[in-house]
Amino acid sequence: NYTITASKLNGSYATLYITDDAGNTIGTNGSYTETITPALYGVTKVYKVYAVAQDSTIGKGTVYTINVKIDEPSSDDDLLTIKVNGDEILTDPLPTNNTFNISVPFEVKEVPIYAETTDVKATIKVDGVKYPNIYTAVKQLPVGTTTIIIESIAQNPNVSTPYVINITREEEAPRLD
């Protein structure tokens, strides 16, 4: 949604009007909210805002024109990179199920994770939390397999791709005495 809001001067008894591009009055209280639907993508809506004094014989004051154009949200949910422990793991072509399996020795107790989308309007979701188009964190690794799911979400929230990273930290090698 977007809202057009106009304010009158303190003490003014004028009435504020908002009209659509056909000249129909769509708001008389200085505010109008438009719900964004796919039918509005690429369409320029024209609104006019003006005040009429309490003594309506004076006529309209200055008329302000507002043009609003809504672009279709991007469907680009591609990741530019995923790095685990500094190593790029995105490959070309991608694994068919976007699952990556990595093994690390017992001595590695944590790894930095970095992911970045190709579109700055996209977001990244990890562990149910949304981040802007760049995610960076250090993940603690218990012995065994730790699964990290990175979901890349396009500006159009109906388009997303999950990437599954399974990191297996090996057990401590037995000591030979």
JSON list of N, CA and C in Angstrom, two decimals, residues 43-92:
[
{"chain": "A", "resi": 43, "resn": "VAL", "atom": "N", "xyz": [1.76, 1.13, -14.31]},
{"chain": "A", "resi": 43, "resn": "VAL", "atom": "CA", "xyz": [0.76, 2.17, -14.58]},
{"chain": "A", "resi": 43, "resn": "VAL", "atom": "C", "xyz": [1.12, 3.42, -13.78]},
{"chain": "A", "resi": 44, "resn": "THR", "atom": "N", "xyz": [1.03, 4.58, -14.42]},
{"chain": "A", "resi": 44, "resn": "THR", "atom": "CA", "xyz": [1.24, 5.84, -13.70]},
{"chain": "A", "resi": 44, "resn": "THR", "atom": "C", "xyz": [-0.11, 6.36, -13.25]},
{"chain": "A", "resi": 45, "resn": "LYS", "atom": "N", "xyz": [-0.27, 6.49, -11.95]},
{"chain": "A", "resi": 45, "resn": "LYS", "atom": "CA", "xyz": [-1.50, 7.06, -11.37]},
{"chain": "A", "resi": 45, "resn": "LYS", "atom": "C", "xyz": [-1.25, 8.54, -11.12]},
{"chain": "A", "resi": 46, "resn": "VAL", "atom": "N", "xyz": [-2.23, 9.36, -11.46]},
{"chain": "A", "resi": 46, "resn": "VAL", "atom": "CA", "xyz": [-2.11, 10.81, -11.27]},
{"chain": "A", "resi": 46, "resn": "VAL", "atom": "C", "xyz": [-3.13, 11.24, -10.24]},
{"chain": "A", "resi": 47, "resn": "TYR", "atom": "N", "xyz": [-2.65, 11.92, -9.21]},
{"chain": "A", "resi": 47, "resn": "TYR", "atom": "CA", "xyz": [-3.53, 12.44, -8.16]},
{"chain": "A", "resi": 47, "resn": "TYR", "atom": "C", "xyz": [-3.36, 13.95, -8.11]},
{"chain": "A", "resi": 48, "resn": "LYS", "atom": "N", "xyz": [-4.43, 14.63, -7.77]},
{"chain": "A", "resi": 48, "resn": "LYS", "atom": "CA", "xyz": [-4.38, 16.08, -7.57]},
{"chain": "A", "resi": 48, "resn": "LYS", "atom": "C", "xyz": [-4.83, 16.36, -6.14]},
{"chain": "A", "resi": 49, "resn": "VAL", "atom": "N", "xyz": [-4.12, 17.25, -5.49]},
{"chain": "A", "resi": 49, "resn": "VAL", "atom": "CA", "xyz": [-4.43, 17.63, -4.12]},
{"chain": "A", "resi": 49, "resn": "VAL", "atom": "C", "xyz": [-4.63, 19.15, -4.10]},
{"chain": "A", "resi": 50, "resn": "TYR", "atom": "N", "xyz": [-5.74, 19.57, -3.49]},
{"chain": "A", "resi": 50, "resn": "TYR", "atom": "CA", "xyz": [-6.00, 21.00, -3.38]},
{"chain": "A", "resi": 50, "resn": "TYR", "atom": "C", "xyz": [-6.88, 21.26, -2.17]},
{"chain": "A", "resi": 51, "resn": "ALA", "atom": "N", "xyz": [-6.93, 22.52, -1.77]},
{"chain": "A", "resi": 51, "resn": "ALA", "atom": "CA", "xyz": [-7.76, 22.92, -0.63]},
{"chain": "A", "resi": 51, "resn": "ALA", "atom": "C", "xyz": [-8.85, 23.86, -1.12]},
{"chain": "A", "resi": 52, "resn": "VAL", "atom": "N", "xyz": [-10.00, 23.78, -0.47]},
{"chain": "A", "resi": 52, "resn": "VAL", "atom": "CA", "xyz": [-11.09, 24.72, -0.72]},
{"chain": "A", "resi": 52, "resn": "VAL", "atom": "C", "xyz": [-11.39, 25.38, 0.63]},
{"chain": "A", "resi": 53, "resn": "ALA", "atom": "N", "xyz": [-11.37, 26.70, 0.63]},
{"chain": "A", "resi": 53, "resn": "ALA", "atom": "CA", "xyz": [-11.59, 27.45, 1.87]},
{"chain": "A", "resi": 53, "resn": "ALA", "atom": "C", "xyz": [-12.97, 27.17, 2.42]},
{"chain": "A", "resi": 54, "resn": "GLN", "atom": "N", "xyz": [-13.14, 27.45, 3.71]},
{"chain": "A", "resi": 54, "resn": "GLN", "atom": "CA", "xyz": [-14.44, 27.25, 4.36]},
{"chain": "A", "resi": 54, "resn": "GLN", "atom": "C", "xyz": [-15.51, 28.03, 3.61]},
{"chain": "A", "resi": 55, "resn": "ASP", "atom": "N", "xyz": [-15.16, 29.21, 3.15]},
{"chain": "A", "resi": 55, "resn": "ASP", "atom": "CA", "xyz": [-16.06, 30.00, 2.31]},
{"chain": "A", "resi": 55, "resn": "ASP", "atom": "C", "xyz": [-15.80, 29.54, 0.88]},
{"chain": "A", "resi": 56, "resn": "SER", "atom": "N", "xyz": [-16.54, 28.55, 0.42]},
{"chain": "A", "resi": 56, "resn": "SER", "atom": "CA", "xyz": [-16.25, 27.89, -0.85]},
{"chain": "A", "resi": 56, "resn": "SER", "atom": "C", "xyz": [-16.41, 28.79, -2.06]},
{"chain": "A", "resi": 57, "resn": "THR", "atom": "N", "xyz": [-16.87, 30.03, -1.87]},
{"chain": "A", "resi": 57, "resn": "THR", "atom": "CA", "xyz": [-16.99, 30.93, -3.01]},
{"chain": "A", "resi": 57, "resn": "THR", "atom": "C", "xyz": [-15.63, 31.37, -3.52]},
{"chain": "A", "resi": 58, "resn": "ILE", "atom": "N", "xyz": [-14.59, 31.19, -2.69]},
{"chain": "A", "resi": 58, "resn": "ILE", "atom": "CA", "xyz": [-13.25, 31.61, -3.09]},
{"chain": "A", "resi": 58, "resn": "ILE", "atom": "C", "xyz": [-12.70, 30.65, -4.15]},
{"chain": "A", "resi": 59, "resn": "GLY", "atom": "N", "xyz": [-13.12, 29.40, -4.15]},
{"chain": "A", "resi": 59, "resn": "GLY", "atom": "CA", "xyz": [-12.64, 28.42, -5.13]},
{"chain": "A", "resi": 59, "resn": "GLY", "atom": "C", "xyz": [-11.43, 27.66, -4.64]},
{"chain": "A", "resi": 60, "resn": "LYS", "atom": "N", "xyz": [-10.84, 26.91, -5.55]},
{"chain": "A", "resi": 60, "resn": "LYS", "atom": "CA", "xyz": [-9.68, 26.07, -5.22]},
{"chain": "A", "resi": 60, "resn": "LYS", "atom": "C", "xyz": [-8.45, 26.93, -4.97]},
{"chain": "A", "resi": 61, "resn": "GLY", "atom": "N", "xyz": [-7.61, 26.40, -4.09]},
{"chain": "A", "resi": 61, "resn": "GLY", "atom": "CA", "xyz": [-6.28, 26.99, -3.92]},
{"chain": "A", "resi": 61, "resn": "GLY", "atom": "C", "xyz": [-5.35, 26.37, -4.95]},
{"chain": "A", "resi": 62, "resn": "THR", "atom": "N", "xyz": [-4.07, 26.42, -4.70]},
{"chain": "A", "resi": 62, "resn": "THR", "atom": "CA", "xyz": [-3.09, 25.81, -5.60]},
{"chain": "A", "resi": 62, "resn": "THR", "atom": "C", "xyz": [-3.37, 24.31, -5.72]},
{"chain": "A", "resi": 63, "resn": "VAL", "atom": "N", "xyz": [-3.31, 23.81, -6.94]},
{"chain": "A", "resi": 63, "resn": "VAL", "atom": "CA", "xyz": [-3.52, 22.39, -7.19]},
{"chain": "A", "resi": 63, "resn": "VAL", "atom": "C", "xyz": [-2.15, 21.74, -7.37]},
{"chain": "A", "resi": 64, "resn": "TYR", "atom": "N", "xyz": [-1.89, 20.71, -6.57]},
{"chain": "A", "resi": 64, "resn": "TYR", "atom": "CA", "xyz": [-0.64, 19.97, -6.65]},
{"chain": "A", "resi": 64, "resn": "TYR", "atom": "C", "xyz": [-0.90, 18.63, -7.32]},
{"chain": "A", "resi": 65, "resn": "THR", "atom": "N", "xyz": [-0.04, 18.30, -8.29]},
{"chain": "A", "resi": 65, "resn": "THR", "atom": "CA", "xyz": [-0.18, 17.04, -9.01]},
{"chain": "A", "resi": 65, "resn": "THR", "atom": "C", "xyz": [0.88, 16.07, -8.51]},
{"chain": "A", "resi": 66, "resn": "ILE", "atom": "N", "xyz": [0.46, 14.84, -8.20]},
{"chain": "A", "resi": 66, "resn": "ILE", "atom": "CA", "xyz": [1.37, 13.79, -7.74]},
{"chain": "A", "resi": 66, "resn": "ILE", "atom": "C", "xyz": [1.25, 12.63, -8.71]},
{"chain": "A", "resi": 67, "resn": "ASN", "atom": "N", "xyz": [2.38, 12.22, -9.28]},
{"chain": "A", "resi": 67, "resn": "ASN", "atom": "CA", "xyz": [2.41, 11.07, -10.17]},
{"chain": "A", "resi": 67, "resn": "ASN", "atom": "C", "xyz": [3.05, 9.90, -9.42]},
{"chain": "A", "resi": 68, "resn": "VAL", "atom": "N", "xyz": [2.38, 8.76, -9.44]},
{"chain": "A", "resi": 68, "resn": "VAL", "atom": "CA", "xyz": [2.89, 7.56, -8.76]},
{"chain": "A", "resi": 68, "resn": "VAL", "atom": "C", "xyz": [2.93, 6.43, -9.77]},
{"chain": "A", "resi": 69, "resn": "LYS", "atom": "N", "xyz": [4.12, 5.81, -9.91]},
{"chain": "A", "resi": 69, "resn": "LYS", "atom": "CA", "xyz": [4.26, 4.64, -10.79]},
{"chain": "A", "resi": 69, "resn": "LYS", "atom": "C", "xyz": [4.85, 3.51, -9.96]},
{"chain": "A", "resi": 70, "resn": "ILE", "atom": "N", "xyz": [4.20, 2.37, -9.99]},
{"chain": "A", "resi": 70, "resn": "ILE", "atom": "CA", "xyz": [4.63, 1.19, -9.25]},
{"chain": "A", "resi": 70, "resn": "ILE", "atom": "C", "xyz": [5.28, 0.22, -10.24]},
{"chain": "A", "resi": 71, "resn": "ASP", "atom": "N", "xyz": [6.55, -0.06, -10.02]},
{"chain": "A", "resi": 71, "resn": "ASP", "atom": "CA", "xyz": [7.23, -1.05, -10.84]},
{"chain": "A", "resi": 71, "resn": "ASP", "atom": "C", "xyz": [6.94, -2.44, -10.31]},
{"chain": "A", "resi": 72, "resn": "GLU", "atom": "N", "xyz": [6.90, -3.41, -11.21]},
{"chain": "A", "resi": 72, "resn": "GLU", "atom": "CA", "xyz": [6.70, -4.80, -10.78]},
{"chain": "A", "resi": 72, "resn": "GLU", "atom": "C", "xyz": [7.89, -5.23, -9.94]},
{"chain": "A", "resi": 73, "resn": "PRO", "atom": "N", "xyz": [7.62, -5.89, -8.80]},
{"chain": "A", "resi": 73, "resn": "PRO", "atom": "CA", "xyz": [8.74, -6.33, -7.97]},
{"chain": "A", "resi": 73, "resn": "PRO", "atom": "C", "xyz": [9.60, -7.36, -8.70]},
{"chain": "A", "resi": 74, "resn": "SER", "atom": "N", "xyz": [10.88, -7.29, -8.45]},
{"chain": "A", "resi": 74, "resn": "SER", "atom": "CA", "xyz": [11.84, -8.19, -9.09]},
{"chain": "A", "resi": 74, "resn": "SER", "atom": "C", "xyz": [11.61, -9.63, -8.64]},
{"chain": "A", "resi": 75, "resn": "SER", "atom": "N", "xyz": [11.82, -10.56, -9.56]},
{"chain": "A", "resi": 75, "resn": "SER", "atom": "CA", "xyz": [11.74, -12.00, -9.24]},
{"chain": "A", "resi": 75, "resn": "SER", "atom": "C", "xyz": [13.13, -12.63, -9.16]},
{"chain": "A", "resi": 76, "resn": "ASP", "atom": "N", "xyz": [14.16, -11.78, -9.09]},
{"chain": "A", "resi": 76, "resn": "ASP", "atom": "CA", "xyz": [15.54, -12.28, -9.03]},
{"chain": "A", "resi": 76, "resn": "ASP", "atom": "C", "xyz": [15.87, -12.71, -7.61]},
{"chain": "A", "resi": 77, "resn": "ASP", "atom": "N", "xyz": [15.93, -14.02, -7.40]},
{"chain": "A", "resi": 77, "resn": "ASP", "atom": "CA", "xyz": [16.30, -14.56, -6.09]},
{"chain": "A", "resi": 77, "resn": "ASP", "atom": "C", "xyz": [17.65, -15.29, -6.15]},
{"chain": "A", "resi": 78, "resn": "ASP", "atom": "N", "xyz": [18.44, -14.99, -7.17]},
{"chain": "A", "resi": 78, "resn": "ASP", "atom": "CA", "xyz": [19.73, -15.65, -7.33]},
{"chain": "A", "resi": 78, "resn": "ASP", "atom": "C", "xyz": [20.71, -15.19, -6.27]},
{"chain": "A", "resi": 79, "resn": "LEU", "atom": "N", "xyz": [21.56, -16.10, -5.86]},
{"chain": "A", "resi": 79, "resn": "LEU", "atom": "CA", "xyz": [22.66, -15.74, -4.98]},
{"chain": "A", "resi": 79, "resn": "LEU", "atom": "C", "xyz": [23.90, -15.49, -5.82]},
{"chain": "A", "resi": 80, "resn": "LEU", "atom": "N", "xyz": [24.60, -14.43, -5.48]},
{"chain": "A", "resi": 80, "resn": "LEU", "atom": "CA", "xyz": [25.86, -14.11, -6.13]},
{"chain": "A", "resi": 80, "resn": "LEU", "atom": "C", "xyz": [26.95, -15.04, -5.60]},
{"chain": "A", "resi": 81, "resn": "THR", "atom": "N", "xyz": [26.90, -15.29, -4.29]},
{"chain": "A", "resi": 81, "resn": "THR", "atom": "CA", "xyz": [27.92, -16.13, -3.68]},
{"chain": "A", "resi": 81, "resn": "THR", "atom": "C", "xyz": [27.42, -16.73, -2.36]},
{"chain": "A", "resi": 82, "resn": "ILE", "atom": "N", "xyz": [27.95, -17.86, -2.03]},
{"chain": "A", "resi": 82, "resn": "ILE", "atom": "CA", "xyz": [27.88, -18.43, -0.68]},
{"chain": "A", "resi": 82, "resn": "ILE", "atom": "C", "xyz": [29.31, -18.84, -0.36]},
{"chain": "A", "resi": 83, "resn": "LYS", "atom": "N", "xyz": [29.81, -18.39, 0.78]},
{"chain": "A", "resi": 83, "resn": "LYS", "atom": "CA", "xyz": [31.15, -18.78, 1.21]},
{"chain": "A", "resi": 83, "resn": "LYS", "atom": "C", "xyz": [31.05, -19.40, 2.59]},
{"chain": "A", "resi": 84, "resn": "VAL", "atom": "N", "xyz": [31.75, -20.51, 2.76]},
{"chain": "A", "resi": 84, "resn": "VAL", "atom": "CA", "xyz": [31.86, -21.17, 4.07]},
{"chain": "A", "resi": 84, "resn": "VAL", "atom": "C", "xyz": [33.34, -21.24, 4.40]},
{"chain": "A", "resi": 85, "resn": "ASN", "atom": "N", "xyz": [33.71, -20.64, 5.52]},
{"chain": "A", "resi": 85, "resn": "ASN", "atom": "CA", "xyz": [35.11, -20.62, 5.96]},
{"chain": "A", "resi": 85, "resn": "ASN", "atom": "C", "xyz": [36.00, -19.97, 4.89]},
{"chain": "A", "resi": 86, "resn": "GLY", "atom": "N", "xyz": [35.44, -18.98, 4.19]},
{"chain": "A", "resi": 86, "resn": "GLY", "atom": "CA", "xyz": [36.19, -18.26, 3.17]},
{"chain": "A", "resi": 86, "resn": "GLY", "atom": "C", "xyz": [36.22, -18.90, 1.81]},
{"chain": "A", "resi": 87, "resn": "ASP", "atom": "N", "xyz": [35.71, -20.13, 1.68]},
{"chain": "A", "resi": 87, "resn": "ASP", "atom": "CA", "xyz": [35.73, -20.83, 0.39]},
{"chain": "A", "resi": 87, "resn": "ASP", "atom": "C", "xyz": [34.38, -20.71, -0.31]},
{"chain": "A", "resi": 88, "resn": "GLU", "atom": "N", "xyz": [34.42, -20.33, -1.58]},
{"chain": "A", "resi": 88, "resn": "GLU", "atom": "CA", "xyz": [33.22, -20.24, -2.41]},
{"chain": "A", "resi": 88, "resn": "GLU", "atom": "C", "xyz": [32.66, -21.66, -2.59]},
{"chain": "A", "resi": 89, "resn": "ILE", "atom": "N", "xyz": [31.35, -21.83, -2.32]},
{"chain": "A", "resi": 89, "resn": "ILE", "atom": "CA", "xyz": [30.78, -23.17, -2.52]},
{"chain": "A", "resi": 89, "resn": "ILE", "atom": "C", "xyz": [29.74, -23.19, -3.63]},
{"chain": "A", "resi": 90, "resn": "LEU", "atom": "N", "xyz": [29.31, -22.01, -4.12]},
{"chain": "A", "resi": 90, "resn": "LEU", "atom": "CA", "xyz": [28.41, -22.02, -5.26]},
{"chain": "A", "resi": 90, "resn": "LEU", "atom": "C", "xyz": [29.20, -22.51, -6.46]},
{"chain": "A", "resi": 91, "resn": "THR", "atom": "N", "xyz": [28.66, -23.45, -7.18]},
{"chain": "A", "resi": 91, "resn": "THR", "atom": "CA", "xyz": [29.34, -23.99, -8.34]},
{"chain": "A", "resi": 91, "resn": "THR", "atom": "C", "xyz": [28.46, -23.81, -9.56]},
{"chain": "A", "resi": 92, "resn": "ASP", "atom": "N", "xyz": [29.05, -23.90, -10.72]},
{"chain": "A", "resi": 92, "resn": "ASP", "atom": "CA", "xyz": [28.29, -23.80, -11.96]},
{"chain": "A", "resi": 92, "resn": "ASP", "atom": "C", "xyz": [28.51, -25.09, -12.73]}
]
